[in-house]
C-alpha positions as MATLAB code, in Angstrom:
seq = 'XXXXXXXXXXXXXXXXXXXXXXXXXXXXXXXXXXXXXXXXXXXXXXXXXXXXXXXXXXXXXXXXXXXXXXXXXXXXXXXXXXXXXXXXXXXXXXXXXXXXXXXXXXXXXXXXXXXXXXXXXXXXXXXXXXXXXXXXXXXXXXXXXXXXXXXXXXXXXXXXXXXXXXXXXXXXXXXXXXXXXXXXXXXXXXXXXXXXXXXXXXXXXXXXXXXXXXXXXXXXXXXXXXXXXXXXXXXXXXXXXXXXXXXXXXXXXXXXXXXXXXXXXXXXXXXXXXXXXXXXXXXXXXXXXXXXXXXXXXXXXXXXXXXXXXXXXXXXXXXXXXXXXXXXXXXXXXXXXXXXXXXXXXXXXXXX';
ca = [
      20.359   25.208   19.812;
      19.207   28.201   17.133;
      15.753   28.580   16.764;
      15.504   29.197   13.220;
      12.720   30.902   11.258;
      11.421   27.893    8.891;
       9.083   28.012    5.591;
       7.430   24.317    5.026;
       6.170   24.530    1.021;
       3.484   21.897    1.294;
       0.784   20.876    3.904;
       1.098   17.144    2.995;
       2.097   14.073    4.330;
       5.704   15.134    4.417;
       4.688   18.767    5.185;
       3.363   17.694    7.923;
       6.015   15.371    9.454;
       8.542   17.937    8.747;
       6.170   20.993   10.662;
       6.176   18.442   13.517;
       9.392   17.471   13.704;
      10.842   21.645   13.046;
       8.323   22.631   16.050;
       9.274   19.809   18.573;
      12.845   21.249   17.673;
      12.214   24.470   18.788;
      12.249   26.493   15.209;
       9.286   28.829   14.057;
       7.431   27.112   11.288;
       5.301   28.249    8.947;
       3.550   25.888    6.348;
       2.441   26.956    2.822;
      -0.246   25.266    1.208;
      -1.786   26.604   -2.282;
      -5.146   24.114   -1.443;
      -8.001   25.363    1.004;
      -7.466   22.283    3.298;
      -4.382   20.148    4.317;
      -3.791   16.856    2.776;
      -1.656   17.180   -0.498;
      -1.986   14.312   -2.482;
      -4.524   12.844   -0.904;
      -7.210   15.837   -1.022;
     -10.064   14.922   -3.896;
     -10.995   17.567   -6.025;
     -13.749   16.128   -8.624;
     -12.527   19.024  -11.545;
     -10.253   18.212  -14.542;
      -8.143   20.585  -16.051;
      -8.734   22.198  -19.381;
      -5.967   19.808  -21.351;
      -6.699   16.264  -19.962;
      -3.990   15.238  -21.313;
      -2.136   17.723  -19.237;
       0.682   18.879  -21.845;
      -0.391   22.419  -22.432;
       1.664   24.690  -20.076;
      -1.043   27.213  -19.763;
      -3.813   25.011  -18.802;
      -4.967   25.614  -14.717;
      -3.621   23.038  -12.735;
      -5.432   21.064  -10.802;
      -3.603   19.294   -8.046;
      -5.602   16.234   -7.310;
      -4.551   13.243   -8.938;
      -7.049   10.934   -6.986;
      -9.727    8.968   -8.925;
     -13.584    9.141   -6.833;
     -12.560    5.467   -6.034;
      -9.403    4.896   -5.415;
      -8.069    3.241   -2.087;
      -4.623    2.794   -0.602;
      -1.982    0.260   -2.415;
      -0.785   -0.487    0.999;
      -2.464   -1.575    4.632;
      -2.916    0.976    6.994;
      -1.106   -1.143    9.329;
       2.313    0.382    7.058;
       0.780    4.162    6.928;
       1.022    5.425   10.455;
       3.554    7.337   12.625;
       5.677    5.719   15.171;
       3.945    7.983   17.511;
       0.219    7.832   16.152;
      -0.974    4.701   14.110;
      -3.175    4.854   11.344;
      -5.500    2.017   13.813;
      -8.631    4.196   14.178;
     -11.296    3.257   12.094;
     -13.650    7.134   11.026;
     -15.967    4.940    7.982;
     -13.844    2.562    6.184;
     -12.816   -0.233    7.970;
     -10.896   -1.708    5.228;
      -7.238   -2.814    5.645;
      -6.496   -1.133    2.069;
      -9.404    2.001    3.001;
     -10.008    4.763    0.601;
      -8.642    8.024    0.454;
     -11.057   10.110    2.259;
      -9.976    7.724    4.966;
      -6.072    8.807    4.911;
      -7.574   12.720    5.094;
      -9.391   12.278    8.341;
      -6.152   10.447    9.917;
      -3.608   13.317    8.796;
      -6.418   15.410    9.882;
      -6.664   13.878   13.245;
      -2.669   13.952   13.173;
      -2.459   17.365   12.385;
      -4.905   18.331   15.199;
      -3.766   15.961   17.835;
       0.248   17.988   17.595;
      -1.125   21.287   16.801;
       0.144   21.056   13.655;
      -2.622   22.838   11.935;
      -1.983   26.293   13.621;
       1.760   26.288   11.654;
      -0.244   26.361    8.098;
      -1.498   28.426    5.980;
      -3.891   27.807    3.923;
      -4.406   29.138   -0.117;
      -1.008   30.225    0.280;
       0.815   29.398   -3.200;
       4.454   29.833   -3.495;
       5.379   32.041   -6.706;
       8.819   32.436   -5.549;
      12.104   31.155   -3.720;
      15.299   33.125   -3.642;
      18.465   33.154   -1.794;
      19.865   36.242   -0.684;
      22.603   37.311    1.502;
      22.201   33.982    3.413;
      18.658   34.421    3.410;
      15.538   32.694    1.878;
      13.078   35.406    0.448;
       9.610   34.032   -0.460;
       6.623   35.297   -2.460;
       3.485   33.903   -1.223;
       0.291   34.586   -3.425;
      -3.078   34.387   -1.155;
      -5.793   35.461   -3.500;
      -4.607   38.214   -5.887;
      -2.134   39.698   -3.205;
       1.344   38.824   -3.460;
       3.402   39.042   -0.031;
       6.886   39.027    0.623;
       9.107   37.406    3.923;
      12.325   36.368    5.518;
      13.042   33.251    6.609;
      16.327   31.205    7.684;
      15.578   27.564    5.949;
      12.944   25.925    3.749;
      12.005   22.437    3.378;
      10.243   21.798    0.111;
       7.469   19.006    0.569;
       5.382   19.595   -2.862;
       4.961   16.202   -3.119;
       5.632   14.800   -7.542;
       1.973   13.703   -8.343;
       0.792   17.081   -9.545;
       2.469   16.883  -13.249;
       1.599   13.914  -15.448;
       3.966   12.139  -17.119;
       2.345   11.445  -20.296;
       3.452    8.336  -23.027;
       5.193    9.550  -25.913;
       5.215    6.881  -28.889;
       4.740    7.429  -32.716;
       1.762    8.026  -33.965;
      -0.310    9.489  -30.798;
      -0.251   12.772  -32.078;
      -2.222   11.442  -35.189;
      -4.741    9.416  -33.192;
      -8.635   10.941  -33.600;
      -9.857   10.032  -30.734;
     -10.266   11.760  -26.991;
      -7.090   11.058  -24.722;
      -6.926   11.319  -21.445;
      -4.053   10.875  -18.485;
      -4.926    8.958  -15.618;
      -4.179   11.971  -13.339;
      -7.717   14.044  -14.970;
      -9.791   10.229  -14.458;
     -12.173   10.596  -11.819;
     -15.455    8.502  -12.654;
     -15.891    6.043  -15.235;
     -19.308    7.421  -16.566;
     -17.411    9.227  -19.441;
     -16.555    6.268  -21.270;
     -20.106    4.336  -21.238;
     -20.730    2.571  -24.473;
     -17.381    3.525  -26.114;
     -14.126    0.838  -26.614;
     -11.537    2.343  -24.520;
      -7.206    1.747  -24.133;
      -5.411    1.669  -21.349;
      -1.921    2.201  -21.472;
      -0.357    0.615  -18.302;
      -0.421   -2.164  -15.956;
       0.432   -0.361  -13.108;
      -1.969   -0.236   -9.338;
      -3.825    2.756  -10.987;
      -4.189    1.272  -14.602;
      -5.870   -1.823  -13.530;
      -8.659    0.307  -10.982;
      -9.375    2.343  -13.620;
      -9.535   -0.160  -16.383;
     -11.805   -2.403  -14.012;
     -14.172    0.497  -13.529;
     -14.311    1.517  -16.847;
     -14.744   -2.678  -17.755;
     -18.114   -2.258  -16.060;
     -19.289    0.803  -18.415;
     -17.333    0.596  -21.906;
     -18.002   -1.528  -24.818;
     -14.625   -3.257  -25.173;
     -11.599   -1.930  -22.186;
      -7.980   -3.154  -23.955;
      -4.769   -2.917  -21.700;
      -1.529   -1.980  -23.529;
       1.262   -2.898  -21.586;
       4.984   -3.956  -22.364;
       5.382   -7.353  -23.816;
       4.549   -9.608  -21.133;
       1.797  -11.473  -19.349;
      -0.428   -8.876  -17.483;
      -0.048  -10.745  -13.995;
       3.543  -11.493  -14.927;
       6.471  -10.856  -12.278;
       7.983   -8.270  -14.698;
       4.571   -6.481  -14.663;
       3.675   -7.133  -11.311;
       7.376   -5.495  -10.207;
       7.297   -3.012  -13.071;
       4.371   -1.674  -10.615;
       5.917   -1.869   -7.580;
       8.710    0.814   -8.986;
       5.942    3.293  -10.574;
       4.381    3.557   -6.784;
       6.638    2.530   -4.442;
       7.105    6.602   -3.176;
       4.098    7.080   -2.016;
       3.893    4.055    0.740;
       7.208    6.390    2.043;
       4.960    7.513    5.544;
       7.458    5.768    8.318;
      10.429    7.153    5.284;
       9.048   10.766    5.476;
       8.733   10.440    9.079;
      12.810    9.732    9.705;
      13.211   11.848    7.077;
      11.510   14.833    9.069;
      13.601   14.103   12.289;
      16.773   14.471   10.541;
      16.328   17.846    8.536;
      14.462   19.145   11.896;
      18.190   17.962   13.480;
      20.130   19.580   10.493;
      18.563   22.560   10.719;
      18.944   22.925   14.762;
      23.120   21.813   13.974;
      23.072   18.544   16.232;
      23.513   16.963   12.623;
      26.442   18.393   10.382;
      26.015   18.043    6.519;
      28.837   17.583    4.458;
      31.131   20.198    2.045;
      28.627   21.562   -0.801;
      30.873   20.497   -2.686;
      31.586   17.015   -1.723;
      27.312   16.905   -1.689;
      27.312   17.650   -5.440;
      30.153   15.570   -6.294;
      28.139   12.772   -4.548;
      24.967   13.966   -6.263;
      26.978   13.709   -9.596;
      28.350   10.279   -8.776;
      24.902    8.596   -7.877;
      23.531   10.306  -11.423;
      26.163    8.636  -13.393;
      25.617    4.923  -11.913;
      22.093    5.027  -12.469;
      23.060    5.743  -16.118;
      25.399    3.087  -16.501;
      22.963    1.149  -15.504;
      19.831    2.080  -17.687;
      18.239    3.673  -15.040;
      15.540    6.572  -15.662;
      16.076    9.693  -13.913;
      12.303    9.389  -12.943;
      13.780    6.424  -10.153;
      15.915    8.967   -8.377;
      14.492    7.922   -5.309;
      13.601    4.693   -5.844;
      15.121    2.942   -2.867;
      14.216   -0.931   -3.122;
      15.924   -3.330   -2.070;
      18.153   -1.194    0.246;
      14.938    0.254    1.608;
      15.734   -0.691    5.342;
      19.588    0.164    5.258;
      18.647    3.516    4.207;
      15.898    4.474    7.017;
      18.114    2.586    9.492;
      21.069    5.216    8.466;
      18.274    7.855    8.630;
      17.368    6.803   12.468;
      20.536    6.033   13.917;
      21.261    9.563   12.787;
      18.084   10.724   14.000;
      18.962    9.523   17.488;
      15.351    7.559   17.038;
      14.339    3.814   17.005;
      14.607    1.902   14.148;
      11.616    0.473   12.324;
      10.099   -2.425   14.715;
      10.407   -5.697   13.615;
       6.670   -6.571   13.226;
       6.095   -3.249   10.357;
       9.440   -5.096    8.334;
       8.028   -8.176    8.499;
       4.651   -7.179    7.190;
       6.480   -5.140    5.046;
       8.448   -8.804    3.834;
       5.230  -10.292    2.869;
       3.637   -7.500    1.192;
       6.328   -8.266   -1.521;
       6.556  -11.773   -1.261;
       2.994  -11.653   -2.089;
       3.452   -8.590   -4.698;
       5.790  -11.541   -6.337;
       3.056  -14.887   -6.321;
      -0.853  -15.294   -7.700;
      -1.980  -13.554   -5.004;
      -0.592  -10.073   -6.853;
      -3.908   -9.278   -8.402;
      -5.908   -9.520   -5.183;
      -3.973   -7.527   -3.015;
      -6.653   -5.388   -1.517;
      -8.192   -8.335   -0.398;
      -5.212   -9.802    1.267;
      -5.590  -10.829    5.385;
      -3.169   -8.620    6.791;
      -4.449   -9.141   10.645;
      -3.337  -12.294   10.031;
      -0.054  -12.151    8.987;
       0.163  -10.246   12.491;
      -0.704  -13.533   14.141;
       1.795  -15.576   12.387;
       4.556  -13.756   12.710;
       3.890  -12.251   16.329;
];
């Protein structure tokens, strides 16, 4: 097999699979990551940028899109690796635990399969080229701007950075302060003051909650529907449903590492983008927003089976599908607005 010369962009969750998975393969990896720490999405910075609204394209970005509170929307018992379980407890205990939680465990992960000697750290990609069969990239560490050579790269910059603001008539005239979800950190901004939320999704109703406890008056705008509806409840499900991907992104990350070493042959470019092309055009016929590219459900399972059997890897065990099973069939009853307080130990009992 080639041992390849491999860029990761992103020291993430999937950035991290994917070093794992390149290494175990044989390749030289190297892992980019414009923070000071590993983590991606899940590293809390308490700044906002300068347009909280985030719309003006010359405003610093700030990655962090975590709020000071926010926990997981699913168990840990669905967030580990085949090979290392999110089952240690560092300070939360919780089945749904907060986010510092997740750090220490991809921190532990990273450690335990020497992951964290592949990255490097306040290394921001400025640039990615193909040339002559070759991927030139421009790293920027400080004010110093370095070029290099490598064979592949697997982009793993995660889609949380960028807000995707509501556009609607009239919001431009509105007097008021506005602010998107990703810039909320604390709810001690909106003491005293009546306050709309716009949203019903997992992160709308934790920050409308914590603001509840502060504001005057907290009003939810949301489509036209009951707020505990099924519409709503699944209208959720599809806004968030990416980021429970950790057993996806973990397939995922055994089959480019195989790609990339040949023992897994890709298609014609061409047939690729005709395919590309094809899938495009039925989400359209079907109303579909391009925003649910990758939204998977319900195939979910036919999909990362495809993904392992080409992997040459076990498919998910029966126990995480299961779980899996009643985290929607609960996502779907009155028990929808509770969910961080759902048993999930003991749905392992029943169906053990």
């Amino acid at each position: 097999m080639p041992s390849l010369n491999v860029a990761v962009i992103g020291a993430g969750v999937a950035g991290l699979l994917a070093g794992r998975e390149l290494q175990r393969a044989g390749h030289r990896v190297t892992i980019f990551e414009k923070q000071n720490q590993l983590g991606g999405t899940w590293v809390y910075d308490p700044r906002i940028e300068s347009d909280p609204v985030g719309l003006d394209p010359s405003r610093e970005i700030i990655h962090c899109s975590l709020y000071s509170s926010l926990r997981t929307n699913f168990p840990r018992h669905l967030m580990g690796f085949s090979d290392f379980p999110f089952t240690k407890i560092y300070d939360d205990s919780r089945t749904f635990p907060s986010h510092e939680e997740v750090l220490k465990f991809l921190n532990d992960f990273a450690l335990h399969f020497g992951v964290d000697k592949l990255i490097r750290l306040s290394a921001e990609i400025v640039g990615v080229e193909l040339r002559n069969d070759e991927w030139i990239l421009e790293s920027r560490t400080g004010g110093l701007i370095r070029e290099e050579v490598f064979d592949a790269v697997v982009v793993c910059n995660g889609q949380y950075t960028e807000p995707r603001v509501a556009n609607f008539p009239g919001i431009e005239k509105w007097p008021g302060k506005q602010i998107h979800s990703h810039n909320y950190r604390v709810p001690d901004p909106f003491r005293d003051q009546i306050v709309v939320v716009i949203g019903a999704g997992p992160s709308a109703m934790d920050i409308s909650g914590e603001i509840a406890a502060v504001a005057k008056e907290v009003h939810i705008s949301t489509r036209p529907s009951s707020l505990l509806s099924k519409s709503v409840i699944f209208e959720k499900f599809k806004q968030h449903s990416e980021i429970t991907v950790f057993p996806m992104m973990e397939l995922q990350a055994k089959w480019i590492s195989l790609v990339l070493s040949g023992q897994v042959l890709l298609p014609s470019k061409e047939s690729m983008l005709a395919d590309t092309e094809a899938y495009y055009k039925s989400m359209e016929q079907f109303g579909s927003p391009i925003r649910f590219t990758h939204f998977l459900f319900p195939t979910k399972f036919e999909y990362l089976d495809w993904l392992a059997d080409q992997a040459g890897a076990p498919r998910i065990d029966e126990l995480t599908r299961r779980i899996f099973a009643q985290v929607f069939t609960n996502i779907f009853s009155s028990e929808a607005d509770k969910f961080r307080e759902w048993d999930v130990d003991s749905w392992i009992d029943t169906v053990m």
